[in-house]
Coordinates of C-alpha atoms and ligand atoms in Angstrom, one line a residue:
M1214 CA 1.3 -0.6 -21.0
K1215 CA 2.8 -3.1 -18.5
N1216 CA 6.4 -4.1 -18.8
I1217 CA 7.2 -7.7 -19.2
L1218 CA 9.7 -9.0 -16.7
V1219 CA 9.7 -12.7 -17.6
E1220 CA 8.6 -14.4 -20.8
L1221 CA 8.4 -18.2 -21.4
D1222 CA 8.0 -19.3 -25.0
N1223 CA 6.9 -22.9 -25.5
V1224 CA 9.1 -24.2 -22.6
S1225 CA 9.4 -27.9 -21.9
K1226 CA 11.3 -29.8 -19.2
K1227 CA 11.6 -33.6 -18.9
F1228 CA 13.5 -35.9 -16.6
L1229 CA 14.9 -39.2 -17.6
V1230 CA 13.5 -41.9 -15.3
S1231 CA 14.7 -45.1 -16.9
K1232 CA 17.1 -45.9 -19.7
G1233 CA 16.2 -48.4 -22.5
K1234 CA 18.7 -50.2 -24.7
F1235 CA 18.1 -47.6 -27.4
K1236 CA 17.4 -43.8 -27.0
K1237 CA 13.9 -44.3 -28.3
E1238 CA 13.1 -46.6 -25.3
N1239 CA 14.2 -44.1 -22.7
K1240 CA 11.3 -43.1 -20.3
Y1241 CA 10.8 -39.5 -19.2
V1242 CA 8.7 -37.6 -16.8
H1243 CA 7.3 -34.7 -18.7
A1244 CA 7.2 -32.1 -15.9
V1245 CA 6.6 -29.0 -18.0
N1246 CA 5.1 -29.3 -21.4
G1247 CA 5.2 -26.5 -23.9
I1248 CA 4.3 -23.6 -21.6
S1249 CA 4.2 -20.0 -22.8
L1250 CA 3.4 -17.2 -20.4
K1251 CA 4.4 -13.7 -19.4
I1252 CA 5.0 -12.2 -16.0
Y1253 CA 4.6 -8.4 -15.8
E1254 CA 6.6 -6.1 -13.5
G1255 CA 4.9 -5.4 -10.2
E1256 CA 2.3 -8.1 -10.4
T1257 CA 1.7 -11.4 -8.6
L1258 CA 1.1 -14.3 -10.9
S1259 CA 0.1 -17.4 -9.1
I1260 CA 0.5 -20.9 -10.4
V1261 CA -1.8 -23.5 -8.9
G1262 CA -2.4 -27.2 -9.3
E1263 CA -2.2 -30.5 -7.5
S1264 CA 1.1 -31.8 -6.3
G1265 CA 3.2 -33.2 -9.1
C1266 CA 1.6 -31.0 -11.8
G1267 CA 5.0 -29.4 -12.5
K1268 CA 4.5 -26.0 -10.9
S1269 CA 7.7 -26.1 -8.8
T1270 CA 9.7 -27.3 -11.8
L1271 CA 8.3 -24.3 -13.7
G1272 CA 9.7 -22.0 -11.0
R1273 CA 13.1 -23.7 -11.2
V1274 CA 13.2 -23.3 -15.0
I1275 CA 12.6 -19.6 -14.7
N1276 CA 15.5 -18.9 -12.4
K1277 CA 17.7 -21.4 -14.3
L1278 CA 18.2 -23.9 -11.5
L1279 CA 17.1 -26.4 -14.2
D1280 CA 18.0 -26.3 -17.9
I1281 CA 15.2 -26.9 -20.4
E1282 CA 15.0 -29.1 -23.5
E1283 CA 12.8 -26.9 -25.6
G1284 CA 11.7 -23.3 -25.7
K1285 CA 13.0 -19.9 -24.5
V1286 CA 13.3 -18.2 -21.2
I1287 CA 13.5 -14.4 -21.4
F1288 CA 14.3 -12.2 -18.4
Q1289 CA 14.3 -8.5 -18.7
K1290 CA 14.3 -8.8 -22.5
E1291 CA 17.4 -11.0 -22.5
N1292 CA 17.3 -14.6 -23.7
I1293 CA 18.8 -16.5 -20.8
T1294 CA 17.8 -20.0 -22.1
N1295 CA 21.4 -21.2 -22.7
Y1296 CA 23.1 -19.2 -20.0
S1297 CA 25.6 -21.2 -17.8
S1298 CA 25.7 -20.8 -14.0
K1299 CA 28.5 -18.4 -14.5
D1300 CA 26.5 -16.3 -16.9
M1301 CA 23.6 -16.3 -14.5
L1302 CA 25.6 -14.8 -11.7
K1303 CA 24.6 -11.3 -12.7
Y1304 CA 20.9 -12.2 -12.6
R1305 CA 21.0 -14.3 -9.3
K1306 CA 20.6 -11.1 -7.3
D1307 CA 17.5 -10.1 -9.3
M1308 CA 15.7 -13.5 -8.9
Q1309 CA 15.3 -14.7 -5.4
V1310 CA 13.5 -17.8 -4.1
I1311 CA 11.5 -18.4 -1.0
F1312 CA 11.0 -22.0 -0.1
Q1313 CA 8.2 -23.9 1.6
D1314 CA 10.3 -25.2 4.4
P1315 CA 12.1 -22.2 5.9
Y1316 CA 13.9 -24.4 8.5
G1317 CA 15.4 -26.6 5.8
S1318 CA 16.7 -23.5 3.9
L1319 CA 18.3 -21.8 7.0
N1320 CA 21.7 -23.0 8.3
P1321 CA 20.9 -24.0 11.9
R1322 CA 24.4 -23.1 13.0
M1323 CA 24.1 -19.4 11.9
K1324 CA 22.6 -16.6 13.9
I1325 CA 19.6 -14.8 12.3
K1326 CA 21.7 -11.7 11.8
N1327 CA 24.3 -13.7 9.8
L1328 CA 21.7 -15.5 7.8
I1329 CA 20.2 -12.2 6.7
E1330 CA 23.6 -10.7 6.1
E1331 CA 24.8 -13.6 3.9
P1332 CA 23.2 -12.3 0.6
L1333 CA 24.6 -8.8 1.3
L1334 CA 28.1 -10.3 1.5
V1335 CA 27.7 -12.1 -1.8
H1336 CA 25.9 -9.4 -3.8
T1337 CA 26.9 -6.0 -2.4
N1338 CA 30.0 -4.2 -1.4
F1339 CA 28.5 -2.8 1.8
N1340 CA 30.9 -2.4 4.7
K1341 CA 30.3 -4.1 8.1
N1342 CA 28.4 -1.1 9.6
K1343 CA 26.2 -0.7 6.5
R1344 CA 25.4 -4.4 6.6
E1345 CA 24.5 -4.4 10.3
E1346 CA 22.3 -1.4 9.7
K1347 CA 20.6 -3.1 6.7
V1348 CA 20.0 -6.3 8.7
L1349 CA 18.1 -4.3 11.4
E1350 CA 16.1 -2.5 8.8
L1351 CA 15.1 -5.8 7.2
L1352 CA 14.2 -7.4 10.5
D1353 CA 11.9 -4.5 11.1
M1354 CA 10.3 -4.7 7.6
V1355 CA 9.3 -8.3 8.2
G1356 CA 7.9 -7.7 11.7
L1357 CA 10.9 -9.0 13.7
S1358 CA 12.9 -7.0 16.2
K1359 CA 16.5 -6.2 17.0
G1360 CA 16.4 -8.8 19.8
H1361 CA 15.8 -11.6 17.3
A1362 CA 19.1 -10.9 15.5
E1363 CA 21.3 -12.8 18.0
R1364 CA 19.1 -15.9 18.0
Y1365 CA 19.3 -19.2 16.1
P1366 CA 16.6 -20.6 13.7
H1367 CA 15.6 -23.4 16.1
E1368 CA 14.5 -20.7 18.6
F1369 CA 11.9 -19.4 16.1
S1370 CA 8.4 -20.5 15.2
G1371 CA 7.6 -21.6 11.6
G1372 CA 6.1 -18.1 10.8
Q1373 CA 9.1 -16.3 12.2
R1374 CA 11.5 -18.5 10.2
Q1375 CA 9.5 -17.7 7.1
R1376 CA 9.9 -14.0 7.9
V1377 CA 13.7 -14.5 8.0
G1378 CA 13.4 -16.2 4.6
I1379 CA 11.6 -13.2 3.2
A1380 CA 14.1 -10.8 4.8
R1381 CA 17.0 -12.7 3.1
A1382 CA 15.1 -12.7 -0.3
I1383 CA 14.4 -9.0 -0.3
S1384 CA 17.8 -7.9 1.1
V1385 CA 19.4 -7.5 -2.3
N1386 CA 16.5 -5.6 -3.9
P1387 CA 15.4 -8.4 -6.4
K1388 CA 13.1 -7.8 -9.3
L1389 CA 11.4 -11.2 -9.1
I1390 CA 10.6 -13.4 -6.1
I1391 CA 9.7 -17.0 -6.8
A1392 CA 7.8 -18.1 -3.7
D1393 CA 7.3 -21.9 -3.8
E1394 CA 4.5 -22.9 -1.4
P1395 CA 5.8 -20.2 1.1
I1396 CA 3.0 -20.5 3.6
S1397 CA 1.7 -24.1 3.2
A1398 CA 3.6 -25.3 6.3
L1399 CA 2.2 -22.5 8.5
D1400 CA -0.8 -22.3 10.7
V1401 CA -3.8 -20.5 9.1
S1402 CA -3.6 -17.5 11.5
I1403 CA 0.1 -17.0 10.6
Q1404 CA -0.6 -17.5 6.9
A1405 CA -2.6 -14.3 6.9
Q1406 CA 0.2 -12.3 8.6
V1407 CA 2.8 -13.6 6.1
I1408 CA 0.5 -12.8 3.1
N1409 CA 0.2 -9.2 4.5
I1410 CA 4.0 -8.9 4.6
F1411 CA 4.2 -10.1 1.0
K1412 CA 1.7 -7.5 -0.1
D1413 CA 3.3 -4.6 1.9
L1414 CA 6.7 -5.4 0.5
Q1415 CA 5.3 -5.6 -3.0
E1416 CA 3.8 -2.2 -2.7
K1417 CA 6.9 -0.7 -1.2
F1418 CA 9.5 -2.1 -3.6
N1419 CA 7.3 -2.8 -6.7
L1420 CA 8.3 -6.5 -6.4
T1421 CA 7.1 -9.1 -8.9
Y1422 CA 6.0 -12.4 -7.5
L1423 CA 5.6 -15.8 -9.0
F1424 CA 3.6 -17.4 -6.2
I1425 CA 3.4 -21.2 -6.4
S1426 CA 0.7 -22.9 -4.4
H1427 CA -1.9 -25.7 -4.3
D1428 CA -4.2 -23.7 -2.1
L1429 CA -6.7 -21.6 -4.1
S1430 CA -8.1 -19.8 -1.1
V1431 CA -4.7 -18.4 -0.3
V1432 CA -4.0 -17.6 -4.0
E1433 CA -7.1 -15.5 -4.2
L1434 CA -5.8 -13.2 -1.5
I1435 CA -2.5 -12.4 -3.1
S1436 CA -2.8 -12.7 -6.9
D1437 CA -3.4 -10.4 -9.8
R1438 CA -3.4 -13.2 -12.4
V1439 CA -3.7 -17.0 -11.9
G1440 CA -2.4 -19.9 -14.0
V1441 CA -3.7 -23.5 -13.5
M1442 CA -1.4 -26.4 -14.3
Y1443 CA -2.4 -30.0 -14.9
L1444 CA 0.1 -32.8 -15.7
G1445 CA 2.8 -30.4 -16.8
N1446 CA 0.4 -28.3 -19.0
L1447 CA -0.9 -24.8 -18.4
V1448 CA -4.7 -25.4 -18.9
E1449 CA -6.1 -22.0 -18.0
I1450 CA -4.7 -18.5 -17.2
G1451 CA -6.2 -15.1 -16.7
D1452 CA -7.0 -12.2 -14.5
K1453 CA -8.0 -13.4 -11.0
K1454 CA -11.6 -12.3 -11.3
N1455 CA -12.0 -14.4 -14.5
I1456 CA -10.5 -17.5 -13.0
Y1457 CA -12.5 -17.3 -9.8
N1458 CA -15.8 -15.9 -11.1
N1459 CA -16.0 -17.6 -14.5
P1460 CA -13.7 -20.6 -14.6
Q1461 CA -13.7 -22.3 -18.0
H1462 CA -11.6 -25.4 -17.7
P1463 CA -13.3 -28.3 -16.1
Y1464 CA -10.3 -28.9 -13.9
T1465 CA -10.3 -25.3 -12.6
E1466 CA -14.0 -25.7 -11.9
A1467 CA -13.3 -28.8 -9.8
L1468 CA -10.4 -27.2 -7.9
L1469 CA -12.6 -24.1 -7.1
S1470 CA -15.5 -26.3 -6.0
A1471 CA -13.3 -27.7 -3.2
I1472 CA -12.8 -24.3 -1.5
P1473 CA -14.8 -24.2 1.7
V1474 CA -17.5 -21.4 1.7
A1475 CA -17.6 -19.0 4.7
G1476 CA -21.0 -18.3 6.3
V1477 CA -23.6 -20.4 8.0
G1478 CA -25.9 -22.3 5.7
Q1479 CA -23.8 -21.4 2.6
K1480 CA -23.1 -24.4 0.4
K1481 CA -21.4 -25.1 -2.9
K1482 CA -21.7 -28.2 -5.0
R1483 CA -18.4 -30.0 -4.9
I1484 CA -17.2 -31.6 -8.1
I1485 CA -15.5 -34.9 -7.3
L1486 CA -13.0 -35.9 -10.0
Q1487 CA -13.1 -39.5 -10.9
G1488 CA -9.9 -41.6 -11.3
D1489 CA -6.3 -40.7 -10.5
I1490 CA -4.0 -38.3 -12.2
P1491 CA -2.4 -40.2 -15.1
S1492 CA 1.3 -41.0 -14.9
P1493 CA 3.5 -38.1 -16.3
I1494 CA 5.6 -40.9 -17.9
D1495 CA 2.7 -42.3 -20.0
R1496 CA 0.6 -39.2 -20.7
P1497 CA -2.7 -39.7 -22.3
E1498 CA -3.0 -38.8 -26.0
G1499 CA -4.9 -35.6 -26.7
C1500 CA -6.1 -33.5 -23.8
P1501 CA -4.2 -34.4 -20.6
F1502 CA -7.4 -34.1 -18.6
S1503 CA -9.4 -36.4 -20.9
T1504 CA -9.2 -39.4 -18.5
R1505 CA -11.0 -37.5 -15.7
C1506 CA -13.1 -35.0 -17.5
S1507 CA -16.9 -35.5 -17.4
Y1508 CA -17.4 -33.5 -20.6
V1509 CA -14.9 -35.6 -22.6
F1510 CA -15.7 -36.3 -26.3
D1511 CA -13.9 -38.0 -29.2
K1512 CA -11.8 -35.0 -30.3
C1513 CA -10.4 -34.7 -26.7
R1514 CA -8.8 -38.1 -26.9
K1515 CA -7.0 -37.4 -30.2
E1516 CA -6.1 -33.8 -30.3
M1517 CA -4.3 -31.7 -27.7
P1518 CA -6.2 -28.5 -27.1
K1519 CA -4.3 -25.2 -27.5
L1520 CA -4.4 -22.4 -24.9
E1521 CA -6.7 -20.0 -26.6
D1522 CA -8.6 -16.8 -25.8
C1523 CA -12.0 -17.3 -24.1
S1524 CA -12.4 -13.8 -22.7
N1525 CA -15.6 -11.9 -22.9
D1526 CA -13.9 -8.5 -22.6
E1527 CA -10.5 -6.9 -22.7
T1528 CA -9.1 -8.8 -19.7
E1529 CA -6.9 -11.9 -20.1
H1530 CA -8.6 -15.3 -20.0
R1531 CA -7.2 -18.2 -22.0
V1532 CA -8.2 -21.9 -21.7
A1533 CA -6.9 -25.1 -23.3
C1534 CA -10.2 -27.0 -23.8
H1535 CA -11.9 -28.0 -27.1
L1536 CA -15.3 -27.3 -25.5
R1537 CA -14.7 -24.0 -23.8
N1538 CA -12.5 -22.0 -26.1
K1539 CA -14.4 -19.5 -28.3
K1540 CA -14.6 -22.0 -31.2
G1541 CA -15.9 -24.7 -29.0
R1542 CA -18.6 -22.5 -27.6
I1543 CA -19.9 -21.8 -31.1
Ligands
LIG1453 FE1 -12.5 -32.0 -21.0 FE2 -12.2 -32.3 -23.6 FE3 -12.0 -29.9 -22.5 FE4 -10.1 -31.8 -22.1 S1 -10.6 -30.8 -24.1 S2 -11.0 -30.5 -20.6 S3 -11.3 -33.6 -22.0 S4 -13.8 -31.1 -22.6

């Protein structure tokens, strides 16, 4: 039986974009809409979707950088939904974030050794010698050397800076790492190296990752489970093999059809979605994908599909589609 580290129960987050005269006329961006999911200890759950689908907001909701309007956030069996920043201090160490732009998240005036030492100063009572020892150990773990410790971030490549970001994140032995597009800014050859570091560290420290990405080919390399988001909704979730070998939601099918196939002469029919993503301010009624789905029928425009089991075996596979859930198939 796997232990649940994080549980989201019907979580919603909206942002006010314009104020009307009356509260009813206020306009909101619905970034996350009624999402329920679990993240198990030691696994990698990836969240994929186009830009603006709400996946980064979901990450920020989990580590309480954003408060939510509805639902519950449970971390290590504790309901942290209404915790203040002060209450969250004891959990900050356990939930670390790795950002897409490592350069933007590293203070350019600080040496690499001081950047890696910073979380140790905040979250541990290590003395100076112990901290220095730990910094060298962390540099080694992420494939950097002692010589890098005295340098500044601008002397590093993108891949090296992301290694520093990873070293900072793991320095305080977190339980959960939220990696928000951690390799999208890197060259393809470097991406593979950084993915390998993520995997090695997970094995060594039993880390749990929430891996946020728009790139399904990268996600396939690192995930145990995959969730697909569209317009703030979780439209499909399941074991990696179910999502990649037997996608059920028409949106997931379209995303997967865009992955290039390796091998000479190998071809895959690409599904080109018609129309643009609707505005998250004026969401369509019923299924959020109804304006672009080639299978759309009457019910889709009236009723929001629930995320329901569509698995053929014991493994997890759930989809929010009137056509593809078990009832729809009958
Ligand atoms: Fe398409 Fe209807 Fe399924 Fe939505 S519910 S994905 S519109 S078939």
